[in-house]
Amino acid sequence: MGFPGPIRKFLERRYDTEVAEGFLDKQIHKRLPPHTGWLHVFGSLAMLLFISQTLTGIMLLIYYRPTPDEAYKSIQFITGSVHFGWLYRQVHAWGASLMILALVFHMIRTFFMGSYKKPRELTWVTGVLLFLVTITFGFTGYLLPWNQIAFWATTVGTESANKVPVIGAWLQYFLRGGDSVTGETLSRFFVVHVIILPWILAGLIGVHLFLMRACNLATMEDVDAEKKIPSEHGIPFFPVHVAKEGVVAVFLVAVLVTLSVVAPWEIGEPANALSTPAHIKPEWYFLPSYQLLKYFEGEYGAVIGIFACGVPFALLVFWPFLDRGKARHPKKRPIAVGLGLIGLLGALFLGYLGHVSETEQTYFGQRYHIDLLGWPNKIVEGEDAPSEAPH
Amino acid sequence: MNQTKKTTRRGFLDWLIAAFSAVAGLAMTIPGLMYLWPAAKGGAAEAVEISGAGQMKPGQSVTLQVGGKPVIVVRGRTGFLAFSASCTHLGCLVTWETQKKHFACPCHAAVFDANGGVVSGPPPAPLPPYVIKEIGEKVYVSAPA
């Protein structure tokens, strides 16, 4: 591998190209553990989505105007008038959700295979930070269309910051750029979304990849008992694993375009600071926290709720330093695997409750009104659904 | 055995460079942080006229902004009542339900009575009241002093 003749000669006369080529060659032909397979493509998938988000984000920036008067209109213009504007907007909106989904699957795979254990603790920590930054990307980007759902989801989200003990009021004021969600908030979120977070994420990806390459992928052997992979046994990164990633990339493009056509994101109504739409709900990845917050009432309820929502994330960050057992195989780690399953199923269950709360659903042929807290109340024919939660 | 660590000229210079760098860094960081802090905007004490107040019938309500914050004004039988329209739970705007004579929040089903007190739901505090002043035919609403 290398550059074509004249360029190669030009570079060789100026730089020690052998070092660079040797480094690239080593990375490309690195041997991965024998169990490396399709489950190991989610990290690359998330990175592909980051690249897609960056490119579509730049395209959208050409026409987007980050002011309360123009933001909504510019999104309408992108969708309705700009050539393929609808496609780039949809791919960007769907890409955000898929990127978070890819990261969730990547973290699940890493957790259950025990790949976060020594010596890869920091790889895991940077991975969790990547996940948190990506969620923040979603939160800040959500406001930019300046529609009703965005405006009120941001109002509720930033109001939650007010419940943080001691610094809550300052934090909320700082995030909003004032007392309430206004053009100042839009400017702040815009800058964070398009300038600050992309650089933080790119830097974190760089560190994550460096650490991943430095320690190689984890085998299923116990901590401190990992053997170096002999070249005849390992899976070649190129072409075997790269081919899998190529297949996934093609599949990803197909999924993104299909979703964009089949299930486009609505622009909705423009933001109105004097009217809250009924039953606003956050994006799917905030639904577990949204639902959990509802169970804490009273003067200190929200504070406890914020704490309860923060604990799982804190546990995720520090998990490799809490679980110091040497076994990696899930069968040898019943407690960690059990806790992981409980956390995962708990998040899914809360997310589902958040999704169906304050709606009507049919289970086994019976209509139910699901109240605020997720309790199903039978609807008797001829009666209206209860308008308020009985709890 | 006690040994006094001798400060070398190089060590002292290293320390001096580190100290100057820290001071310079701090000197640049503080204005930067102050720049990021939201600039205060006036209007907290402004009184806003309720347009069409004279035409409002008992039980009717209107939501308007006072000092950049949403306020809900309800016409009662004896006069006007005004409260912050932001639900004390998570900031969604409450609406006045005339038939039920209460304020309801569309986000988490909170209910406040006609005096702003919490009836049900997750809000930790009542709706803060605003001040109403009637001058002749005109009605003004302002934040409490």
XYZ file of C-alpha atoms in Angstrom:
536
model
C 0.000 0.000 0.000
C 1.154 3.522 -0.570
C 0.982 6.688 -2.590
C 1.410 6.690 -6.399
C 4.899 7.368 -7.817
C 5.377 11.157 -8.065
C 3.568 11.928 -4.802
C 5.495 9.169 -3.052
C 8.813 10.561 -4.294
C 7.803 14.075 -3.234
C 6.991 12.872 0.255
C 10.025 10.585 0.550
C 12.372 13.477 -0.167
C 10.896 15.404 2.736
C 9.660 12.948 5.375
C 10.489 9.595 6.879
C 7.592 7.871 5.104
C 8.668 4.418 6.240
C 7.663 5.219 9.819
C 4.210 6.440 8.783
C 3.682 3.531 6.403
C 4.885 1.041 8.991
C 2.428 2.466 11.531
C -0.499 2.380 9.089
C 0.443 -1.117 7.912
C 0.513 -2.371 11.495
C -2.910 -0.881 12.201
C -4.508 -2.170 9.024
C -3.184 -5.720 9.365
C -3.650 -5.993 13.107
C -4.961 -9.364 14.277
C -8.164 -9.256 16.314
C -9.230 -11.922 18.851
C -10.802 -15.041 17.261
C -14.263 -14.332 18.707
C -14.436 -10.926 16.963
C -17.571 -10.952 14.846
C -20.735 -9.096 13.929
C -21.311 -8.020 17.540
C -18.111 -5.978 17.296
C -19.322 -3.669 14.535
C -21.496 -1.336 16.630
C -18.605 0.938 17.598
C -17.681 1.451 13.936
C -21.357 1.928 13.180
C -21.553 4.751 15.744
C -18.453 6.347 14.221
C -19.926 6.110 10.729
C -23.034 7.816 12.053
C -20.894 10.544 13.620
C -19.327 11.162 10.208
C -22.787 11.186 8.625
C -24.060 13.613 11.296
C -21.085 15.914 10.713
C -21.576 15.959 6.935
C -25.367 16.383 7.004
C -24.979 18.933 9.832
C -22.641 21.031 7.673
C -25.143 20.809 4.791
C -27.980 21.971 7.053
C -25.863 24.824 8.439
C -25.706 26.413 4.993
C -29.413 27.324 5.173
C -30.200 27.200 8.912
C -30.583 30.525 10.798
C -30.230 30.294 14.605
C -32.660 33.050 15.646
C -36.210 32.731 17.018
C -37.612 34.647 14.044
C -35.825 32.621 11.384
C -34.997 29.167 12.781
C -38.394 27.584 12.125
C -38.747 29.273 8.729
C -35.267 28.148 7.698
C -36.136 24.528 8.555
C -39.289 24.877 6.452
C -37.176 26.303 3.652
C -34.645 23.457 3.878
C -37.443 20.885 3.827
C -39.643 22.457 1.198
C -37.428 24.439 -1.168
C -33.791 23.329 -1.043
C -32.857 20.495 -3.432
C -32.706 17.292 -1.353
C -32.972 19.444 1.779
C -35.712 17.147 3.098
C -33.355 14.170 2.740
C -30.413 15.739 4.576
C -32.686 16.951 7.367
C -34.285 13.529 7.769
C -30.962 11.683 7.622
C -29.598 14.068 10.277
C -32.643 13.619 12.543
C -32.752 9.825 12.175
C -28.957 9.599 12.366
C -29.027 11.117 15.845
C -31.342 8.401 17.137
C -29.471 5.609 15.359
C -26.127 6.862 16.685
C -27.396 6.622 20.251
C -28.861 3.185 19.502
C -25.533 2.004 18.047
C -23.706 3.258 21.152
C -26.192 1.503 23.435
C -25.643 -1.816 21.608
C -21.868 -1.251 21.652
C -21.952 -0.663 25.418
C -24.182 -3.705 25.994
C -21.744 -5.896 24.050
C -18.754 -4.477 25.936
C -20.465 -4.868 29.305
C -21.639 -8.444 28.919
C -18.363 -9.624 27.373
C -16.449 -8.063 30.279
C -14.295 -6.082 27.846
C -14.166 -3.090 30.214
C -11.895 -4.893 32.663
C -8.194 -4.323 33.177
C -6.336 -3.051 31.202
C -9.229 -1.417 29.314
C -10.878 0.577 32.111
C -10.117 3.950 30.515
C -11.352 2.750 27.122
C -14.704 2.056 28.819
C -14.694 5.410 30.669
C -14.053 7.336 27.428
C -16.810 5.229 25.817
C -19.351 6.210 28.490
C -18.275 9.858 28.109
C -18.833 9.513 24.355
C -22.325 8.240 25.091
C -23.075 11.174 27.433
C -21.737 13.710 24.923
C -23.866 12.119 22.191
C -26.973 12.416 24.379
C -26.106 16.090 24.974
C -25.832 16.436 21.200
C -29.387 15.144 20.952
C -30.649 17.509 23.645
C -29.035 20.633 22.176
C -29.980 19.751 18.601
C -33.596 19.135 19.541
C -34.179 22.860 20.216
C -32.770 24.114 16.931
C -35.938 23.734 14.770
C -37.612 26.105 17.278
C -40.944 24.310 17.083
C -43.435 23.741 19.901
C -42.180 20.306 20.915
C -38.563 21.506 20.863
C -39.306 24.664 22.841
C -41.251 22.908 25.591
C -38.996 19.846 25.784
C -36.116 22.285 26.342
C -38.127 24.236 28.912
C -38.791 21.034 30.862
C -35.215 19.796 30.401
C -33.600 23.004 31.602
C -36.151 23.277 34.436
C -34.862 19.886 35.600
C -31.420 21.492 35.948
C -32.991 23.838 38.488
C -33.575 20.848 40.779
C -29.853 20.117 41.112
C -28.955 20.870 44.751
C -27.150 24.149 45.565
C -26.187 25.228 42.028
C -29.494 24.384 40.297
C -30.801 27.949 39.856
C -27.448 29.214 38.539
C -27.112 26.228 36.234
C -30.555 26.770 34.764
C -29.931 30.513 34.301
C -26.605 29.770 32.624
C -28.030 27.085 30.314
C -30.964 29.236 29.249
C -28.985 32.448 29.012
C -31.661 34.042 31.187
C -34.784 33.233 33.150
C -36.652 31.416 30.406
C -36.073 29.740 27.065
C -35.534 32.542 24.541
C -33.342 33.430 21.584
C -30.419 33.515 24.033
C -31.014 29.812 24.736
C -31.199 29.059 21.035
C -27.840 30.800 20.457
C -26.212 28.912 23.305
C -27.543 25.536 22.246
C -26.562 26.256 18.645
C -22.951 27.066 19.577
C -22.708 24.024 21.842
C -24.280 21.766 19.191
C -22.271 22.851 16.151
C -18.927 23.992 17.596
C -18.184 22.710 21.084
C -19.636 19.196 21.110
C -18.286 18.099 17.718
C -14.728 18.906 18.824
C -15.199 17.244 22.195
C -16.658 14.167 20.515
C -13.927 14.040 17.860
C -11.265 14.319 20.582
C -12.894 11.626 22.688
C -13.215 9.325 19.667
C -9.492 9.835 19.011
C -8.577 8.924 22.596
C -11.031 5.996 22.578
C -9.582 4.585 19.340
C -6.016 5.085 20.535
C -6.745 3.238 23.790
C -8.626 0.523 21.926
C -5.708 -0.012 19.554
C -3.120 0.194 22.328
C -4.758 -2.656 24.289
C -6.319 -4.431 21.260
C -9.815 -5.888 21.577
C -10.408 -7.974 24.695
C -10.396 -11.725 24.462
C -12.719 -13.818 26.625
C -9.792 -14.876 28.835
C -9.567 -13.733 32.441
C -7.848 -10.516 33.477
C -4.024 -10.878 33.518
C -4.359 -14.220 31.699
C -4.851 -12.855 28.195
C -2.470 -14.367 25.688
C -1.048 -12.472 22.744
C -2.929 -13.435 19.604
C -0.698 -15.421 17.242
C -0.959 -14.135 13.683
C -2.260 -17.450 12.345
C -5.205 -17.484 14.815
C -6.396 -13.902 14.954
C -8.977 -12.325 12.666
C -7.263 -9.895 10.269
C -8.667 -6.389 10.754
C -8.241 -5.926 7.010
C -9.922 -7.377 5.013
C -12.086 -9.613 7.229
C -13.395 -7.194 9.862
C -13.366 -4.188 7.526
C -15.567 -6.197 5.108
C -18.103 -6.737 7.895
C -18.042 -3.013 8.644
C -18.527 -2.283 4.942
C -21.627 -4.481 4.877
C -22.943 -2.675 7.949
C -22.208 0.727 6.364
C -24.216 -0.171 3.249
C -27.042 -1.482 5.425
C -26.910 1.730 7.480
C -27.288 3.982 4.434
C -30.249 1.858 3.305
C -31.886 2.104 6.747
C -31.303 5.866 6.995
C -32.790 6.595 3.577
C -35.704 4.208 4.136
C -36.578 5.757 7.501
C -36.260 9.243 6.015
C -38.781 8.363 3.303
C -41.133 6.112 5.253
C -41.183 7.861 8.641
C -40.191 11.512 8.179
C -39.870 13.798 11.208
C -42.604 16.407 11.225
C -41.691 20.072 11.563
C -44.719 20.672 13.791
C -45.981 24.055 14.938
C -43.623 27.003 15.503
C -42.596 27.667 19.110
C -45.108 29.601 21.179
C -43.863 30.745 24.583
C -47.436 31.325 25.779
C -48.935 27.892 25.094
C -47.720 24.447 26.159
C -48.983 21.581 23.971
C -50.638 18.690 25.806
C -48.629 15.630 26.840
C -45.241 16.620 25.472
C -42.685 13.857 25.704
C -38.951 13.810 25.189
C -36.974 11.733 22.698
C -36.933 7.954 23.298
C -33.492 8.011 24.930
C -34.741 10.401 27.634
C -37.968 8.468 28.299
C -36.604 6.322 31.186
C -35.380 9.433 33.070
C -38.586 11.316 32.168
C -40.723 8.524 33.613
C -38.554 7.990 36.694
C -38.814 11.698 37.585
C -42.611 11.403 37.813
C -42.452 9.100 40.832
C -40.821 11.710 43.061
C -43.225 14.314 44.393
C -43.167 17.041 47.017
C -40.627 19.638 48.044
C -37.551 17.437 47.669
C -39.060 14.989 45.158
C -37.447 16.496 42.094
C -34.044 16.697 43.816
C -34.236 13.016 44.745
C -35.481 12.241 41.238
C -32.538 14.007 39.603
C -30.219 12.092 41.925
C -31.957 8.801 41.048
C -31.538 9.550 37.325
C -27.862 10.407 37.764
C -26.884 7.305 39.744
C -27.062 4.820 36.807
C -24.807 7.062 34.696
C -22.321 7.504 37.561
C -22.318 3.719 38.026
C -21.646 3.248 34.325
C -18.642 5.600 34.395
C -17.040 3.982 37.436
C -18.147 0.396 36.803
C -14.703 -0.998 35.798
C -13.323 0.235 39.124
C -16.207 -1.295 41.092
C -16.258 -4.700 39.375
C -12.688 -5.841 39.920
C -13.233 -9.573 39.460
C -10.904 -11.274 37.007
C -13.474 -13.270 35.034
C -14.691 -11.917 31.693
C -17.030 -14.639 30.491
C -20.650 -13.735 31.347
C -21.270 -17.228 32.791
C -18.567 -16.587 35.403
C -19.975 -13.133 36.384
C -23.546 -13.772 37.597
C -23.754 -10.636 39.789
C -22.474 -8.165 37.192
C -24.547 -9.779 34.437
C -27.623 -9.847 36.710
C -27.228 -6.175 37.634
C -26.663 -5.294 33.994
C -29.829 -7.141 32.951
C -31.857 -5.506 35.733
C -30.580 -2.060 34.675
C -31.278 -2.730 31.022
C -34.756 -4.195 31.541
C -35.543 -1.434 34.071
C -34.603 1.245 31.525
C -36.675 -0.499 28.825
C -39.661 -0.844 31.154
C -39.496 2.793 32.326
C -39.036 3.921 28.739
C -42.110 1.945 27.681
C -44.171 3.389 30.552
C -43.000 6.874 29.580
C -44.000 6.188 25.989
C -47.532 4.928 26.756
C -48.310 7.180 29.751
C -51.289 9.483 29.242
C -52.459 7.498 26.222
C -55.044 4.813 25.558
C -53.784 1.298 24.821
C -55.368 -2.061 24.087
C -54.037 -5.118 25.928
C -55.641 -8.515 25.249
C -58.693 -6.893 23.676
C -59.361 -4.523 26.602
C -58.933 -0.733 26.286
C -56.971 0.970 29.052
C -56.162 4.569 29.838
C -52.538 4.638 30.994
C -52.156 7.374 33.559
C -49.210 9.637 34.256
C -47.396 7.062 36.388
C -47.994 4.242 33.937
C -50.894 2.546 35.748
C -53.489 1.047 33.393
C -57.115 2.029 34.133
C -59.820 -0.017 32.395
C -62.036 1.952 30.049
C -65.643 0.849 30.290
C -67.592 1.256 27.041
C -69.685 4.403 27.024
C -67.497 6.165 29.583
C -64.851 8.768 28.877
C -61.279 8.024 29.787
C -60.303 9.595 33.104
C -58.711 12.964 32.496
C -56.611 12.983 35.625
C -54.393 10.478 37.314
C -56.084 8.859 40.319
C -52.750 8.512 42.141
C 18.599 12.775 59.391
C 17.246 16.149 58.363
C 18.063 17.333 54.879
C 17.046 20.775 53.682
C 16.083 20.704 50.012
C 18.046 23.426 48.291
C 16.212 25.527 45.738
C 18.203 25.745 42.553
C 18.057 28.723 40.230
C 16.501 26.466 37.525
C 13.929 25.142 39.997
C 13.042 28.679 41.088
C 12.623 29.779 37.454
C 10.423 26.737 36.757
C 8.268 27.666 39.726
C 8.125 31.309 38.590
C 7.070 30.339 35.041
C 4.394 28.000 36.423
C 3.084 30.738 38.752
C 2.984 33.356 35.982
C 1.269 30.881 33.639
C -1.360 30.147 36.290
C -1.998 33.863 36.913
C -2.157 34.587 33.175
C -4.508 31.627 32.639
C -6.755 32.794 35.458
C -6.697 36.363 34.178
C -7.940 35.134 30.800
C -10.443 32.628 32.205
C -12.329 34.998 34.515
C -13.387 37.482 31.794
C -14.257 34.496 29.593
C -16.562 33.034 32.236
C -18.075 36.465 32.926
C -18.717 36.826 29.192
C -20.608 33.530 29.189
C -22.771 34.526 32.160
C -26.120 35.805 30.825
C -26.258 39.598 30.657
C -28.968 40.948 32.973
C -31.983 42.344 31.203
C -34.351 44.912 32.664
C -38.075 44.556 33.036
C -38.405 42.673 36.304
C -40.453 45.468 37.858
C -42.380 46.449 34.739
C -46.148 46.686 34.894
C -47.886 45.338 31.809
C -51.328 46.483 30.766
C -53.782 43.654 30.168
C -55.220 44.493 26.797
C -58.956 43.871 26.570
C -59.275 43.455 30.339
C -62.512 45.432 30.282
C -64.087 42.914 27.904
C -63.096 39.852 29.949
C -66.012 38.059 31.580
C -65.789 36.358 34.996
C -64.051 32.994 34.560
C -62.080 34.058 31.491
C -58.289 34.033 31.487
C -55.409 35.388 29.490
C -51.705 34.508 29.420
C -49.167 37.251 28.791
C -45.518 38.002 29.431
C -44.395 40.210 32.293
C -40.675 40.895 32.485
C -40.118 38.037 30.036
C -41.987 35.536 32.221
C -45.397 34.003 31.469
C -48.215 35.163 33.729
C -51.815 33.950 33.754
C -54.548 36.417 34.682
C -58.042 35.226 35.600
C -61.067 37.466 35.941
C -62.999 36.469 39.053
C -66.396 37.737 40.179
C -64.847 40.479 42.321
C -61.702 41.297 40.380
C -58.580 39.964 38.718
C -56.120 37.357 40.017
C -52.668 36.837 38.516
C -50.119 34.040 38.982
C -46.964 32.864 37.345
C -48.152 30.575 34.528
C -45.066 28.338 34.859
C -45.876 25.120 36.686
C -43.581 24.856 39.702
C -42.840 21.243 38.742
C -41.015 21.527 35.405
C -42.059 24.840 33.908
C -44.879 23.950 31.493
C -47.609 26.593 31.269
C -50.771 26.021 33.275
C -54.182 26.815 31.817
C -57.303 27.986 33.668
C -60.170 25.519 33.446
C -63.280 27.631 33.927
C -65.727 24.787 34.640
C -63.498 23.125 37.225
C -62.264 26.453 38.634
C -58.667 25.323 38.778
C -55.348 25.643 36.972
C -54.139 22.504 35.155
C -50.698 21.676 33.816
C -50.710 19.800 30.475
C -47.346 18.090 31.096
C -47.701 16.051 34.286
C -51.371 16.496 35.176
C -50.743 18.856 38.107
C -53.736 20.775 39.441
C -53.655 24.087 41.352
C -56.668 25.712 43.012
C -57.947 29.213 42.222
C -55.488 30.671 44.742
C -52.514 28.914 43.142
C -52.250 26.222 45.848
C -51.256 22.663 44.862
C -54.264 20.327 44.731
C -52.642 17.274 43.144
C -49.655 16.151 41.118
C -45.907 16.558 41.520
C -45.410 20.360 41.931
C -43.350 21.156 45.031
C -44.812 24.671 45.563
C -47.852 26.838 44.768
C -47.986 29.151 41.760
C -46.307 32.462 42.751
C -48.850 35.330 42.734
C -48.439 38.529 40.688
C -49.705 41.984 41.587
C -52.802 43.459 39.939
C -53.417 47.215 39.829
C -56.575 48.723 38.434
C -56.219 52.364 37.422
C -59.465 53.665 36.029
C -60.499 51.439 33.143
C -57.025 49.995 32.767
C -55.671 46.877 34.521
C -51.955 46.315 35.046
C -50.057 43.244 36.196
C -46.555 43.302 37.650
C -44.135 41.080 39.539
C -44.277 41.360 43.335
C -41.765 43.848 44.733
